[in-house]
Structures are given as structure tokens and as C-alpha cells.
Coordinates of C-alpha atoms in Angstrom, one line a residue:
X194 CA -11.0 -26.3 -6.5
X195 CA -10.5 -22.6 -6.1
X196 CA -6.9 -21.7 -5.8
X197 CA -5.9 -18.3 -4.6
X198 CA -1.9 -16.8 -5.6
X199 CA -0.8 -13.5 -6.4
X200 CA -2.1 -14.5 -9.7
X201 CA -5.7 -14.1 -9.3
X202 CA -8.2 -11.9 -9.4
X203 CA -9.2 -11.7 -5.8
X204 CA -6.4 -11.3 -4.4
X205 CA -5.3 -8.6 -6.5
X206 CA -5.1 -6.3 -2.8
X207 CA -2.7 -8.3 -1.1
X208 CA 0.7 -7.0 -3.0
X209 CA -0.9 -2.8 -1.8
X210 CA -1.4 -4.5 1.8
X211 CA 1.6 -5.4 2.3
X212 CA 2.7 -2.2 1.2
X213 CA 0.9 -0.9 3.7
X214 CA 2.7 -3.1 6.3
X215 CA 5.7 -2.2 5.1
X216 CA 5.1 1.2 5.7
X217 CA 3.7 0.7 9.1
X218 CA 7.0 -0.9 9.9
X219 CA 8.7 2.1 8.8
X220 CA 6.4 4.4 10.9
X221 CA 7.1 2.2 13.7
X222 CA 11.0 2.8 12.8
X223 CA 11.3 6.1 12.4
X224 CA 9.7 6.9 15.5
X225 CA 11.0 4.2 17.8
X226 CA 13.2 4.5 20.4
X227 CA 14.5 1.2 20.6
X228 CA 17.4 1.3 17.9
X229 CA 20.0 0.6 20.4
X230 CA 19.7 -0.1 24.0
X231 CA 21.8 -1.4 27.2
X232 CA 21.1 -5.2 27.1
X233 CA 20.9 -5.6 30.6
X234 CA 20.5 -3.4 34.0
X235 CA 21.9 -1.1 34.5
X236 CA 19.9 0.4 31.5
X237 CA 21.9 3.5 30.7
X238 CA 21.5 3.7 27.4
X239 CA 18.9 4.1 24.3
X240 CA 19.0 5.3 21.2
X241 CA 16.5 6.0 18.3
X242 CA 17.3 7.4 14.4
X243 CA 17.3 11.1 15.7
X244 CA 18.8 11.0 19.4
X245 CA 21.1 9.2 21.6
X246 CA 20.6 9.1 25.1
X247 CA 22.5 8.1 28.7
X248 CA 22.0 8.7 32.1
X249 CA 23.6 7.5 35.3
X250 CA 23.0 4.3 37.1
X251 CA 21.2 6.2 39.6
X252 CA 19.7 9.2 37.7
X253 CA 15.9 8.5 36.2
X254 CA 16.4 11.4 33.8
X255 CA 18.0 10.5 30.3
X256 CA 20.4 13.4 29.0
X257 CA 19.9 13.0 25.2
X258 CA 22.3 14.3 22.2
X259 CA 20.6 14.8 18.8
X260 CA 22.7 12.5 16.4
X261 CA 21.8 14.7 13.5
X262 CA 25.1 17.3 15.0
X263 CA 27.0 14.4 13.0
X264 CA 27.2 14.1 9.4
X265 CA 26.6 10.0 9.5
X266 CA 23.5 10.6 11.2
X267 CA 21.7 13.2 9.1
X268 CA 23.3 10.9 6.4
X269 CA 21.3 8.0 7.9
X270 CA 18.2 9.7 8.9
X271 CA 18.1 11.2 5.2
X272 CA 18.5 7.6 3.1
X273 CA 16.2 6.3 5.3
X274 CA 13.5 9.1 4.8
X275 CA 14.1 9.4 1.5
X276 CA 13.5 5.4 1.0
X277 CA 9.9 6.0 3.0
X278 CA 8.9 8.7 1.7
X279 CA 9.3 7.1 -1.9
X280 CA 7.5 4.2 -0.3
X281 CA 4.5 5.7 0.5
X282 CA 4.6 7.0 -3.5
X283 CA 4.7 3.3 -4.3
X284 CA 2.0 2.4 -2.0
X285 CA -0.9 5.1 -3.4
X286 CA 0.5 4.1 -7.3
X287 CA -0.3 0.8 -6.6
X288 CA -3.5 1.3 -4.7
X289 CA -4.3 3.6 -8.1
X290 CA -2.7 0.8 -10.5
X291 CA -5.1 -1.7 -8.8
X292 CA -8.2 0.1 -8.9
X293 CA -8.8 1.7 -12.1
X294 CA -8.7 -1.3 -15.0
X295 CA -6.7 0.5 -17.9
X296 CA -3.9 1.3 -15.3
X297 CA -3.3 -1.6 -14.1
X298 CA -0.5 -2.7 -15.9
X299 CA 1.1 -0.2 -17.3
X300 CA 3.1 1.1 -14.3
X301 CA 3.1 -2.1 -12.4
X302 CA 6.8 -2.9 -13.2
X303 CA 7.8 1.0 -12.6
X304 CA 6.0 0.5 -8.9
X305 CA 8.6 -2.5 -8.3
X306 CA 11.4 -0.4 -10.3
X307 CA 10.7 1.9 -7.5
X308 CA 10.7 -0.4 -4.9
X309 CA 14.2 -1.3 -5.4
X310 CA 15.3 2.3 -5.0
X311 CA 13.1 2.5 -1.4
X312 CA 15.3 -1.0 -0.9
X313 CA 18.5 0.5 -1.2
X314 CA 18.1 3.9 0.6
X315 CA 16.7 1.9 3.3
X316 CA 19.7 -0.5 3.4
X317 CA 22.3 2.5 2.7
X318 CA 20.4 4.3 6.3
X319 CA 20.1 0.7 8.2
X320 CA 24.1 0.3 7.5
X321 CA 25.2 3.6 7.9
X322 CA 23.8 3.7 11.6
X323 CA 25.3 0.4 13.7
X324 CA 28.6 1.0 11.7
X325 CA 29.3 4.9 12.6
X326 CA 27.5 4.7 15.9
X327 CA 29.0 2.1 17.2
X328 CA 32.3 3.5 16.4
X329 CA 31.8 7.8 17.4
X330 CA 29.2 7.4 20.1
X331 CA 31.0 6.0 23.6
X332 CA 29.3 2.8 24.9
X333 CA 28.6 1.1 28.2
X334 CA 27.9 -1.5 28.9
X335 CA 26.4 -4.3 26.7
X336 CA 24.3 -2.2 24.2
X337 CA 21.9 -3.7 21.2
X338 CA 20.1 -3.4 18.2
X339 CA 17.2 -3.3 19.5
X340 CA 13.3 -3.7 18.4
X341 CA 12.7 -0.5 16.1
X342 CA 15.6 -1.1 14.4
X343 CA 14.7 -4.7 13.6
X344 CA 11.1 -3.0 12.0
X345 CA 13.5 -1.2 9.8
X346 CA 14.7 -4.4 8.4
X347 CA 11.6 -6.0 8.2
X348 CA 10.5 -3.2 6.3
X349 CA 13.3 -3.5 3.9
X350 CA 12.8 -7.5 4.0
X351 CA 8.5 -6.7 3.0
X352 CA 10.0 -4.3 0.4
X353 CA 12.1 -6.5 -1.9
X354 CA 9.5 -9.3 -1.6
X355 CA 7.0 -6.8 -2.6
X356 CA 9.5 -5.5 -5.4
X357 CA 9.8 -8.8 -7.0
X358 CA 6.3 -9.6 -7.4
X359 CA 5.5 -6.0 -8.6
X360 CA 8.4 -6.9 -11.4
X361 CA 7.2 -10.4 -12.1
X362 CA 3.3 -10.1 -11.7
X363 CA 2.6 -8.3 -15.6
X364 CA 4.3 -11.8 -16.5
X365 CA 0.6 -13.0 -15.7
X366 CA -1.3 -10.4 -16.8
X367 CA -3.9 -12.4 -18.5
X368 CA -4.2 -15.0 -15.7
X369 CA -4.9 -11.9 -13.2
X370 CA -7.7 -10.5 -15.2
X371 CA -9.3 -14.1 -16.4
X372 CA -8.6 -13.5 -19.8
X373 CA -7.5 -17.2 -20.6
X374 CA -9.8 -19.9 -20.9
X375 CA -9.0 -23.3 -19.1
X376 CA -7.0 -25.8 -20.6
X377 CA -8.8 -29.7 -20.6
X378 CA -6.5 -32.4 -21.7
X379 CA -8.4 -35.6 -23.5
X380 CA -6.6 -38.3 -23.5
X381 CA -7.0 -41.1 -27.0
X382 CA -10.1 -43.5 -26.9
X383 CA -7.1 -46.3 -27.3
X384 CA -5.5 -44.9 -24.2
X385 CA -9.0 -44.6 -22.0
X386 CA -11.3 -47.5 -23.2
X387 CA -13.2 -46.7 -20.2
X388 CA -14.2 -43.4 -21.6
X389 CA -16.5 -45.1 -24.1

């Protein structure tokens, strides 16, 4: 029976993968203009990390304001920046901490030290924005979060998962790189006369 966890040697590339996802996510966030948007028609409103935009219920151009003329936004913008930037750090140190074998574990716990840092810049930025924005930017309408600001959170949500096992995988160390041989249990000839 082959049995494949984080613990293994196979599947050694899964915790970088979803790394990757996570920063995919982020992409996906940072350029997405689907943070907040008018629920229903008329659809006068959308908004994205950098801009906030309205237009009229008859006008088909958007009139757009950068949000980074407020302090909240560059503030939000920045954690959130900040937290992928450090994520893509974290992604090519593990990608490295994987693939060379003295490496491997020597940093692994700092990759998911780091992790927790991306965690909380990212949080800080996905905070920062629905609280100030909702209560400095005038709304019509029924507006929500909308799509690219849920891939911010699922970044976040990949990132402490990933942080954890980063922190916890050196705890099996040995099991990852086959260093331990099996364990067999024998039972007692008195307990097992069929053994005989």
C-alpha cells in the first residue's frame, strides 16, 4: 500500500505548488477589477485595489478616481504588495529548499516564518479596504465584494495552510527523505499459535 502525505518523498512539490497558486491568486487580485461592484442593474459602480469607478445609469463610459489620492488606499495597496511581493520570495526559497538536498531543511521553518508575515500584510490590506471604502467613498445602490477580492482571501486562506505545513514539515524530516526503516510488530508464539 503506497500512501502519499506531505510526508513523503514524492510529493515533496506539492507545498511550492500551492505556493504558486497562491500567488496566482494574488495576480489575479491585484489586477482585478472586481473588488467591489453594484449587485444588481443598474451597474454603476466597480472598483478594483487601485481605482474606483461610477458612471450614470445611462452613460457606457466609467469616470474612475485613483484611490491611491487617499492615504487608506496607498495604505492598502502597500500591505498588500508588500505581503506578495514577500510571497513570491517564499515561493523561489522553497522551490530552492526543495531541489538542492543539503538545503532542504535548513530554511524550511524560516519559509513558513515568512509566510505568516505575507499572512498578515495581506490581512492588514484586505481589512483596510471594505472598512475605509465603504465609509469615504459615496455608494449607490447595492454594491459588493466582489470576485477579485474574494482571490485575495483565498490567497491569504492558501498562505496560512501553506505556513503551517512549512512550520511543521522539518518535524518529519526523516520520514520525507526515507531515512527510517519500517517498523514490523511480531506478536508472542503463545499469542499467534497459528504462526507455527
Amino acid at each position: 500500500m503506497v500512501v502519499c502525505s506531505l510526508a513523503c518523498w514524492r510529493c515533496r512539490w506539492l507545498l511550492p505548488l500551492l505556493l504558486g497558486l497562491a500567488i496566482i491568486m494574488g495576480i489575479i487580485a491585484l489586477a482585478g477589477r472586481g473588488w467591489l461592484e453594484s449587485e444588481s442593474a443598474p451597474y454603476v459602480h466597480q472598483a478594483s485595489l487601485w481605482e474606483s469607478c461610477t458612471r450614470g445609469e445611462q452613460d457606457l463610459n466609467w469616470n474612475c478616481e485613483s484611490l491611491m489620492d487617499y492615504g487608506w488606499g496607498r495604505a492598502a495597496a502597500a500591505t498588500y504588495l508588500v505581503g506578495f511581493v514577500i510571497l513570491v520570495i517564499c515561493f523561489a526559497l522553497a522551490v530552492i529548499a526543495f531541489s538542492v538536498e543539503i538545503l532542504r531543511f535548513n530554511f524550511v521553518r524560516g519559509i513558513g516564518g515568512l509566510l505568516f508575515v505575507v499572512a498578515a500584510f495581506q490581512i492588514i490590506g484586505l481589512v483596510i479596504y471594505p472598512v475605509k471604502f465603504t465609509e469615504e467613498i459615496p455608494l449607490t445602490g447595492d454594491n459588493m465584494f466582489s470576485w477579485a477580492y474574494g482571490f485575495g482571501w483565498a490567497s491569504t486562506v492558501v498562505v496560512i495552510g501553506c505556513a503551517f505545513f512549512f512550520c511543521c514539515l522539518p518535524n518529519w524530516e526523516d520520514e520525507v527523505l526515507g531515512n527510517i526503516k519500517p517498523t514490523y510488530y511480531y506478536s508472542s508464539p503463545e499469542r499467534a499459535p497459528y504462526l507455527n
